[in-house]
Amino acid sequence: MHPHCSIVPPHLLAHLAAVDDPRHAVAARAARRALVQLDPLLAGREEAFAAPVPPRTAVGRPLERRISDAGGQEILPGTLVRGEGDAATGDAATDEAYDGLGATDALFRQVYGRASIDGAGLPLAATVHYGELYDNAFWDGERMVFGDGDGDVFGRFTRSLTVISHELTHGFTQYSTNLVYEGQSGALNESLSDVFGVLVEQHHLGQTVDQASWLVGEGVFTDQVQGRALRSLAAPGTAYDDDVLGRDPQPATMSDFVITTSDNGGVHINSGIPNHAFYLTALHLGGYAWERAGRIWFDAAVGGGIQANSGFRLFADVTQEAARARFGQDSAEHEAVRQAWAKVEVTG
Amino acid sequence: MRVEISRSGGFAGMTRTWSLEVSPAEAEERWLPLADRAAEAPQEEESRRERDQRDRYVYHIVIGYQEVTLPESRLDEPWKELIERARRGSTG
């Protein structure tokens, strides 16, 4: 099957591929093969096949979540407390992580036809209650890890769906562009996590571009902090302004690009620029952001045009090419992407 | 002797700074040798696990004339103690 000739939508292929009934074994096998060929990354890049996918992992394997509890220690993975299909535990962090992984998988699987973060049904793993008063959430290369917050600046990190989807998107990026976590490529890595982070929330809540908050990490600050969230895609630099923490340092345009050695060269700072380019694209197109703007960014991420050391300019070119390929040279989508990158001063 | 600790990165991407005073004797005995070793150690090959980590903190620690940058994944117990003391506002 040629990637562009498929009449079966990817989400249906993914569903078929997951069927475990011997009567439909042939169809399931065909669907799994089609999914591999449909995904240009899996079809075209040898390293994708060499990716650390566990043995016997079937392409199109259904969602499988595993939530573990570190019990306040800095150990991984901790004790498994909720597996796929298990009832809610009553522990807020565990159940929020479980639901958040489901919402993230739903966007990638149902909208973009990608089975899990690797496109091959990798089980999704998270650890909650990591460390004592641990004030961070991170991706460790295999799982996402959530602290309970220090109770002073940060509360529980799983309170915001965008934190969960941000972390899981680091996994998606690891299995697609694998952008180097330093400087501009690192800021693009961060931006992809913010972009798909907010899209997961918008998709989950059924929000249009106008209805969405475009905030990352809303609700993770305690009441003592003056701020709504950690980052804003709509207005970078405005998410918080606090007496102790200072002001949100994100720029929206290249004129305000921050040169720094901290934060791996400002990966969480300069991500404001590509974040805002995505927001402007989505705003221009209206409706549900995941349908067109999100589709273009997804196509760009899995299309093979982004290199691990790509900077903003190459990323801008690849998203414009992705818009042209899917929607046409004279399409509103192509024009929206072109204007957005010009407005944030990445292109002329 | 003044110790200044700057923590950048993390999911939030916020830079936080803390400082504390330690006695010259404590600095000479405990922290300067540790910082010297960390600063002079050849850059070890990152493990695949470390290379794939995202949103972790990076610590920059200045002790008198010596400074060292350490990823969170390489903070061992003495450094954690120093950071904890600085965060609590201890003057050691």
Short mmCIF file of C-alpha atoms in Angstrom, two decimals, chain A residues 52 74 130 134-141 153-154 163 166-167 170 174 181 189-190 216 221 230-231 240 262-263 268, chain B residues 6-16 18 48-59 72 80 84 87-88:
data_model
loop_
_atom_site.label_atom_id
_atom_site.label_comp_id
_atom_site.label_asym_id
_atom_site.label_seq_id
_atom_site.Cartn_x
_atom_site.Cartn_y
_atom_site.Cartn_z
CA PRO A 52 13.79 0.39 21.65
CA GLU A 74 13.54 9.00 44.35
CA TYR A 130 8.31 10.78 43.17
CA TYR A 134 9.75 17.14 44.67
CA ASP A 135 8.86 20.18 42.58
CA ASN A 136 9.12 18.92 39.01
CA ALA A 137 7.73 16.64 36.36
CA PHE A 138 10.04 15.07 33.79
CA TRP A 139 10.43 12.48 31.04
CA ASP A 140 13.22 10.00 31.82
CA GLY A 141 13.47 8.41 28.38
CA VAL A 153 5.36 27.31 44.74
CA PHE A 154 4.05 24.15 43.11
CA VAL A 163 1.70 18.77 32.11
CA HIS A 166 3.66 17.75 27.59
CA GLU A 167 5.74 14.99 29.18
CA HIS A 170 8.64 14.26 24.84
CA GLN A 174 12.09 10.93 21.11
CA TYR A 181 17.92 19.16 23.85
CA ASN A 189 11.68 19.93 21.33
CA GLU A 190 10.06 21.89 24.17
CA VAL A 216 0.54 25.19 29.80
CA PHE A 221 0.96 26.95 41.07
CA LEU A 230 3.74 28.39 33.44
CA ARG A 231 3.53 29.36 29.78
CA TYR A 240 3.03 34.73 35.55
CA SER A 262 21.26 28.14 31.64
CA ASP A 263 18.32 25.83 31.00
CA HIS A 268 12.04 26.47 28.03
CA SER B 6 21.41 28.48 40.64
CA ARG B 7 18.87 25.94 39.42
CA SER B 8 17.56 26.26 35.86
CA GLY B 9 15.39 24.10 33.62
CA GLY B 10 12.75 21.77 34.95
CA PHE B 11 9.27 21.56 33.47
CA ALA B 12 8.64 25.15 34.54
CA GLY B 13 11.87 26.49 33.05
CA MET B 14 12.24 28.88 35.98
CA THR B 15 15.66 29.82 37.31
CA ARG B 16 15.82 29.86 41.11
CA TRP B 18 19.76 30.22 46.72
CA ARG B 48 21.47 6.74 26.75
CA ARG B 49 19.11 7.16 29.69
CA GLU B 50 20.64 10.50 30.63
CA ARG B 51 20.67 11.68 27.03
CA ASP B 52 16.94 11.04 26.65
CA GLN B 53 15.89 12.83 29.82
CA ARG B 54 13.77 15.97 29.40
CA ASP B 55 12.63 18.71 31.77
CA ARG B 56 15.17 17.84 34.45
CA TYR B 57 16.97 20.53 36.44
CA VAL B 58 20.50 21.81 35.85
CA TYR B 59 22.44 23.12 38.88
CA GLU B 72 20.13 16.75 38.31
CA LYS B 80 21.79 17.28 47.74
CA GLU B 84 18.78 21.49 50.79
CA ARG B 87 16.95 26.16 50.17
CA ARG B 88 16.11 26.17 53.84
#
